[in-house]
Amino acid sequence: MTHPVYDASCRQCARLASFLDQVKAKHGKYFCRPVPPFGPEQAGLLVVGLAPGLHGANATGRPFTGDACSDLLYGSLHAHGFASRPRSVSADDGLQMRNCRITNAVKCLPPDNKPIGSEVANCRPYLAAEIQLVAPRVILCLGSVSHAAVVRSLDLGLVGKKPKDLVFGHAAEHKVGSLTVLDSYHPSRYNVNTGRLTEAMFEQVIGRARQLVDEAASD
């Protein structure tokens, strides 16, 4: 039996389940469940974030929607043809992804935006199943935790590699057979405000993803 890509009723992580209950009690209209992926089931680009934000995806039920980094991500994706609109406002705003799907390494909101190792591990089978379903040519990892989750979801042994061979770094590229793992610093408000990640740096990575997807399609 294959592992599901998404389970709306998953409560495997006791800490996360309890925290979601607390948030739901305080914010009754918030989504407060595992957040589903967004985009077509087959896509050339799979974008993998860390986890839902408290007042973003956890509230709206769509990845990177309603939080501080939403406009940078969707604006950049739109500029390079991956999204029909430059802003993601709500789960029912009509925005459509084009040859791109967005998901998270951890599907539930973690306290302080920091999942622990066991929670990332518990969610990894969903990510691995999603990678198999989507069959992307490029996976864009937003942040080191996302990178580690993706790398551990791939069967690196088939290409003679180990996770330690794929080192995270902004704009780093790793070939895994016909797949390219592309890294970026997470487009969080903190990273942008501190200058660790600029809009130009992020645009460049999304542009590179566009180039790699187009090259793969022409093979």
mmCIF file of C-alpha atoms in Angstrom:
data_model
loop_
_atom_site.group_PDB
_atom_site.id
_atom_site.type_symbol
_atom_site.label_atom_id
_atom_site.label_comp_id
_atom_site.label_asym_id
_atom_site.label_seq_id
_atom_site.Cartn_x
_atom_site.Cartn_y
_atom_site.Cartn_z
ATOM 1 C CA MET A 1 0.000 0.000 0.000
ATOM 2 C CA THR A 2 1.427 3.372 -0.987
ATOM 3 C CA HIS A 3 1.652 6.168 1.557
ATOM 4 C CA PRO A 4 -0.841 9.033 1.114
ATOM 5 C CA VAL A 5 0.367 12.445 0.007
ATOM 6 C CA TYR A 6 -1.898 14.238 2.473
ATOM 7 C CA ASP A 7 -4.084 13.359 5.456
ATOM 8 C CA ALA A 8 -6.380 16.124 6.694
ATOM 9 C CA SER A 9 -7.059 14.259 9.949
ATOM 10 C CA CYS A 10 -3.455 13.391 10.860
ATOM 11 C CA ARG A 11 -2.653 13.875 14.566
ATOM 12 C CA GLN A 12 0.460 11.713 14.742
ATOM 13 C CA CYS A 13 2.545 14.403 16.437
ATOM 14 C CA ALA A 14 1.097 14.960 19.910
ATOM 15 C CA ARG A 15 2.816 18.321 20.412
ATOM 16 C CA LEU A 16 1.529 19.701 17.112
ATOM 17 C CA ALA A 17 -1.985 18.305 17.587
ATOM 18 C CA SER A 18 -2.217 19.880 21.035
ATOM 19 C CA PHE A 19 -0.924 23.210 19.767
ATOM 20 C CA LEU A 20 -3.421 23.240 16.898
ATOM 21 C CA ASP A 21 -6.229 22.643 19.411
ATOM 22 C CA GLN A 22 -5.033 25.615 21.465
ATOM 23 C CA VAL A 23 -4.841 27.869 18.407
ATOM 24 C CA LYS A 24 -8.275 26.739 17.205
ATOM 25 C CA ALA A 25 -9.771 27.587 20.597
ATOM 26 C CA LYS A 26 -8.363 31.100 20.298
ATOM 27 C CA HIS A 27 -8.948 31.588 16.555
ATOM 28 C CA GLY A 28 -12.126 29.700 15.771
ATOM 29 C CA LYS A 29 -12.178 30.575 12.063
ATOM 30 C CA TYR A 30 -8.615 29.469 11.367
ATOM 31 C CA PHE A 31 -7.967 26.331 9.290
ATOM 32 C CA CYS A 32 -5.908 24.670 12.065
ATOM 33 C CA ARG A 33 -5.353 21.332 10.362
ATOM 34 C CA PRO A 34 -2.572 19.832 8.266
ATOM 35 C CA VAL A 35 -2.275 22.226 5.322
ATOM 36 C CA PRO A 36 -2.700 20.534 1.919
ATOM 37 C CA PRO A 37 -0.318 21.064 -1.002
ATOM 38 C CA PHE A 38 -1.321 23.628 -3.614
ATOM 39 C CA GLY A 39 -0.980 23.096 -7.342
ATOM 40 C CA PRO A 40 -1.332 20.379 -9.983
ATOM 41 C CA GLU A 41 -0.540 16.758 -9.157
ATOM 42 C CA GLN A 42 2.135 16.657 -11.857
ATOM 43 C CA ALA A 43 4.420 19.661 -12.181
ATOM 44 C CA GLY A 44 7.895 20.512 -13.356
ATOM 45 C CA LEU A 45 8.619 22.508 -10.190
ATOM 46 C CA LEU A 46 7.898 21.462 -6.613
ATOM 47 C CA VAL A 47 8.470 24.187 -4.019
ATOM 48 C CA VAL A 48 8.993 22.861 -0.481
ATOM 49 C CA GLY A 49 8.708 25.213 2.472
ATOM 50 C CA LEU A 50 9.201 24.538 6.169
ATOM 51 C CA ALA A 51 5.776 24.593 7.851
ATOM 52 C CA PRO A 52 2.559 26.647 7.972
ATOM 53 C CA GLY A 53 2.710 30.064 9.640
ATOM 54 C CA LEU A 54 0.367 30.888 12.510
ATOM 55 C CA HIS A 55 -1.548 33.670 10.751
ATOM 56 C CA GLY A 56 -0.689 32.514 7.223
ATOM 57 C CA ALA A 57 -1.227 29.001 5.907
ATOM 58 C CA ASN A 58 -2.546 27.789 9.262
ATOM 59 C CA ALA A 59 -5.258 30.430 9.039
ATOM 60 C CA THR A 60 -6.059 30.239 5.326
ATOM 61 C CA GLY A 61 -5.455 26.573 4.523
ATOM 62 C CA ARG A 62 -3.104 27.313 1.605
ATOM 63 C CA PRO A 63 0.716 27.271 1.748
ATOM 64 C CA PHE A 64 2.367 30.697 2.027
ATOM 65 C CA THR A 65 -0.940 32.550 1.983
ATOM 66 C CA GLY A 66 -1.691 35.401 4.353
ATOM 67 C CA ASP A 67 1.762 35.747 5.886
ATOM 68 C CA ALA A 68 4.670 38.150 5.444
ATOM 69 C CA CYS A 69 6.557 36.151 2.820
ATOM 70 C CA SER A 70 3.533 35.399 0.634
ATOM 71 C CA ASP A 71 3.931 38.310 -1.765
ATOM 72 C CA LEU A 72 7.637 37.654 -2.348
ATOM 73 C CA LEU A 73 7.076 33.980 -3.134
ATOM 74 C CA TYR A 74 3.966 34.274 -5.294
ATOM 75 C CA GLY A 75 5.135 37.514 -6.874
ATOM 76 C CA SER A 76 8.352 35.847 -7.995
ATOM 77 C CA LEU A 77 6.548 32.730 -9.181
ATOM 78 C CA HIS A 78 4.117 34.889 -11.154
ATOM 79 C CA ALA A 79 6.940 36.895 -12.724
ATOM 80 C CA HIS A 80 8.417 33.667 -14.076
ATOM 81 C CA GLY A 81 5.147 32.119 -15.272
ATOM 82 C CA PHE A 82 4.505 29.674 -12.436
ATOM 83 C CA ALA A 83 1.435 31.421 -10.972
ATOM 84 C CA SER A 84 -1.558 33.094 -12.610
ATOM 85 C CA ARG A 85 -1.494 36.046 -10.178
ATOM 86 C CA PRO A 86 1.210 37.842 -8.176
ATOM 87 C CA ARG A 87 -0.618 37.579 -4.845
ATOM 88 C CA SER A 88 -2.183 34.750 -2.876
ATOM 89 C CA VAL A 89 -4.889 36.211 -0.661
ATOM 90 C CA SER A 90 -7.085 33.273 0.310
ATOM 91 C CA ALA A 91 -7.673 29.634 -0.562
ATOM 92 C CA ASP A 92 -10.613 30.583 -2.796
ATOM 93 C CA ASP A 93 -9.180 33.643 -4.608
ATOM 94 C CA GLY A 94 -8.954 31.915 -7.993
ATOM 95 C CA LEU A 95 -5.153 31.806 -8.119
ATOM 96 C CA GLN A 96 -3.850 28.899 -10.184
ATOM 97 C CA MET A 97 -0.393 27.378 -10.269
ATOM 98 C CA ARG A 98 1.172 26.638 -13.660
ATOM 99 C CA ASN A 99 3.483 23.628 -13.804
ATOM 100 C CA CYS A 100 4.299 24.318 -10.163
ATOM 101 C CA ARG A 101 3.155 22.848 -6.862
ATOM 102 C CA ILE A 102 3.807 24.164 -3.359
ATOM 103 C CA THR A 103 3.998 22.081 -0.190
ATOM 104 C CA ASN A 104 5.689 22.042 3.209
ATOM 105 C CA ALA A 105 8.121 19.652 4.868
ATOM 106 C CA VAL A 106 5.853 19.740 7.949
ATOM 107 C CA LYS A 107 2.145 20.088 7.253
ATOM 108 C CA CYS A 108 1.048 21.368 10.696
ATOM 109 C CA LEU A 109 1.773 24.618 12.489
ATOM 110 C CA PRO A 110 4.644 24.185 14.998
ATOM 111 C CA PRO A 111 5.090 26.338 18.113
ATOM 112 C CA ASP A 112 7.439 29.264 17.438
ATOM 113 C CA ASN A 113 7.632 28.145 13.781
ATOM 114 C CA LYS A 114 10.138 25.473 14.823
ATOM 115 C CA PRO A 115 9.278 21.801 14.270
ATOM 116 C CA ILE A 116 11.386 19.271 16.149
ATOM 117 C CA GLY A 117 13.233 16.425 14.452
ATOM 118 C CA SER A 118 10.648 13.750 15.173
ATOM 119 C CA GLU A 119 7.897 15.896 13.641
ATOM 120 C CA VAL A 120 9.890 16.422 10.455
ATOM 121 C CA ALA A 121 10.520 12.663 10.363
ATOM 122 C CA ASN A 122 6.841 11.831 10.918
ATOM 123 C CA CYS A 123 5.847 14.053 7.997
ATOM 124 C CA ARG A 124 8.598 12.849 5.681
ATOM 125 C CA PRO A 125 6.628 9.878 4.243
ATOM 126 C CA TYR A 126 4.013 12.364 2.995
ATOM 127 C CA LEU A 127 6.727 14.405 1.304
ATOM 128 C CA ALA A 128 8.325 11.324 -0.236
ATOM 129 C CA ALA A 129 4.944 10.192 -1.575
ATOM 130 C CA GLU A 130 4.320 13.658 -2.978
ATOM 131 C CA ILE A 131 7.658 13.742 -4.774
ATOM 132 C CA GLN A 132 6.812 10.411 -6.371
ATOM 133 C CA LEU A 133 3.355 11.643 -7.395
ATOM 134 C CA VAL A 134 4.421 15.023 -8.752
ATOM 135 C CA ALA A 135 7.559 13.680 -10.495
ATOM 136 C CA PRO A 136 9.128 17.169 -10.638
ATOM 137 C CA ARG A 137 12.235 17.956 -12.634
ATOM 138 C CA VAL A 138 13.188 20.631 -10.094
ATOM 139 C CA ILE A 139 12.603 20.761 -6.337
ATOM 140 C CA LEU A 140 13.127 24.178 -4.777
ATOM 141 C CA CYS A 141 13.934 23.876 -1.065
ATOM 142 C CA LEU A 142 13.181 26.974 0.993
ATOM 143 C CA GLY A 143 15.588 26.766 3.908
ATOM 144 C CA SER A 144 17.907 24.153 5.364
ATOM 145 C CA VAL A 145 15.207 22.148 7.172
ATOM 146 C CA SER A 146 13.257 21.805 3.943
ATOM 147 C CA HIS A 147 16.459 20.839 2.134
ATOM 148 C CA ALA A 148 17.243 18.116 4.682
ATOM 149 C CA ALA A 149 13.684 16.749 4.513
ATOM 150 C CA VAL A 150 13.766 16.609 0.707
ATOM 151 C CA VAL A 151 17.211 15.000 0.579
ATOM 152 C CA ARG A 152 16.110 12.300 3.025
ATOM 153 C CA SER A 153 12.979 11.684 0.957
ATOM 154 C CA LEU A 154 14.959 10.838 -2.172
ATOM 155 C CA ASP A 155 16.454 7.445 -2.973
ATOM 156 C CA LEU A 156 19.983 8.776 -3.283
ATOM 157 C CA GLY A 157 21.444 5.288 -3.341
ATOM 158 C CA LEU A 158 20.172 4.848 -6.879
ATOM 159 C CA VAL A 159 22.567 7.578 -8.035
ATOM 160 C CA GLY A 160 25.404 6.675 -5.722
ATOM 161 C CA LYS A 161 25.002 9.627 -3.347
ATOM 162 C CA LYS A 162 24.410 10.212 0.354
ATOM 163 C CA PRO A 163 22.606 13.099 2.108
ATOM 164 C CA LYS A 164 25.950 14.564 3.197
ATOM 165 C CA ASP A 165 26.889 14.951 -0.473
ATOM 166 C CA LEU A 166 24.102 17.512 -0.963
ATOM 167 C CA VAL A 167 25.103 20.526 1.110
ATOM 168 C CA PHE A 168 22.570 23.320 1.602
ATOM 169 C CA GLY A 169 23.460 26.799 0.395
ATOM 170 C CA HIS A 170 21.589 29.661 -1.201
ATOM 171 C CA ALA A 171 21.352 29.079 -4.977
ATOM 172 C CA ALA A 172 23.126 25.714 -4.609
ATOM 173 C CA GLU A 173 22.179 23.069 -7.183
ATOM 174 C CA HIS A 174 22.384 19.317 -6.797
ATOM 175 C CA LYS A 175 21.794 16.810 -9.589
ATOM 176 C CA VAL A 176 20.045 13.627 -8.508
ATOM 177 C CA GLY A 177 19.594 11.668 -11.704
ATOM 178 C CA SER A 178 17.232 13.682 -13.903
ATOM 179 C CA LEU A 179 16.133 15.769 -10.899
ATOM 180 C CA THR A 180 17.719 19.036 -9.771
ATOM 181 C CA VAL A 181 17.483 20.021 -6.105
ATOM 182 C CA LEU A 182 17.744 23.811 -5.930
ATOM 183 C CA ASP A 183 18.188 25.686 -2.648
ATOM 184 C CA SER A 184 17.200 29.111 -1.394
ATOM 185 C CA TYR A 185 17.218 30.851 1.935
ATOM 186 C CA HIS A 186 13.663 30.892 3.247
ATOM 187 C CA PRO A 187 11.803 34.069 2.150
ATOM 188 C CA SER A 188 10.828 34.823 5.745
ATOM 189 C CA ARG A 189 10.345 38.328 7.087
ATOM 190 C CA TYR A 190 13.400 37.846 9.319
ATOM 191 C CA ASN A 191 15.686 36.861 6.443
ATOM 192 C CA VAL A 192 14.452 39.744 4.293
ATOM 193 C CA ASN A 193 14.595 42.343 7.092
ATOM 194 C CA THR A 194 18.135 41.346 8.044
ATOM 195 C CA GLY A 195 19.289 41.393 4.430
ATOM 196 C CA ARG A 196 20.257 37.734 4.404
ATOM 197 C CA LEU A 197 17.867 37.330 1.495
ATOM 198 C CA THR A 198 17.035 40.176 -0.876
ATOM 199 C CA GLU A 199 14.219 40.256 -3.404
ATOM 200 C CA ALA A 200 16.817 40.180 -6.184
ATOM 201 C CA MET A 201 18.481 37.087 -4.706
ATOM 202 C CA PHE A 202 15.162 35.287 -4.498
ATOM 203 C CA GLU A 203 14.079 36.348 -7.983
ATOM 204 C CA GLN A 204 17.335 34.964 -9.324
ATOM 205 C CA VAL A 205 16.685 31.544 -7.788
ATOM 206 C CA ILE A 206 13.121 31.419 -9.144
ATOM 207 C CA GLY A 207 14.484 32.437 -12.541
ATOM 208 C CA ARG A 208 16.979 29.612 -12.360
ATOM 209 C CA ALA A 209 14.164 27.201 -11.510
ATOM 210 C CA ARG A 210 12.304 28.435 -14.606
ATOM 211 C CA GLN A 211 15.388 27.844 -16.747
ATOM 212 C CA LEU A 212 15.925 24.337 -15.379
ATOM 213 C CA VAL A 213 12.263 23.367 -15.834
ATOM 214 C CA ASP A 214 12.275 24.640 -19.411
ATOM 215 C CA GLU A 215 15.533 22.818 -20.194
ATOM 216 C CA ALA A 216 14.138 19.569 -18.788
ATOM 217 C CA ALA A 217 10.967 19.945 -20.875
ATOM 218 C CA SER A 218 13.026 20.277 -24.041
ATOM 219 C CA ASP A 219 15.116 17.171 -23.395
#
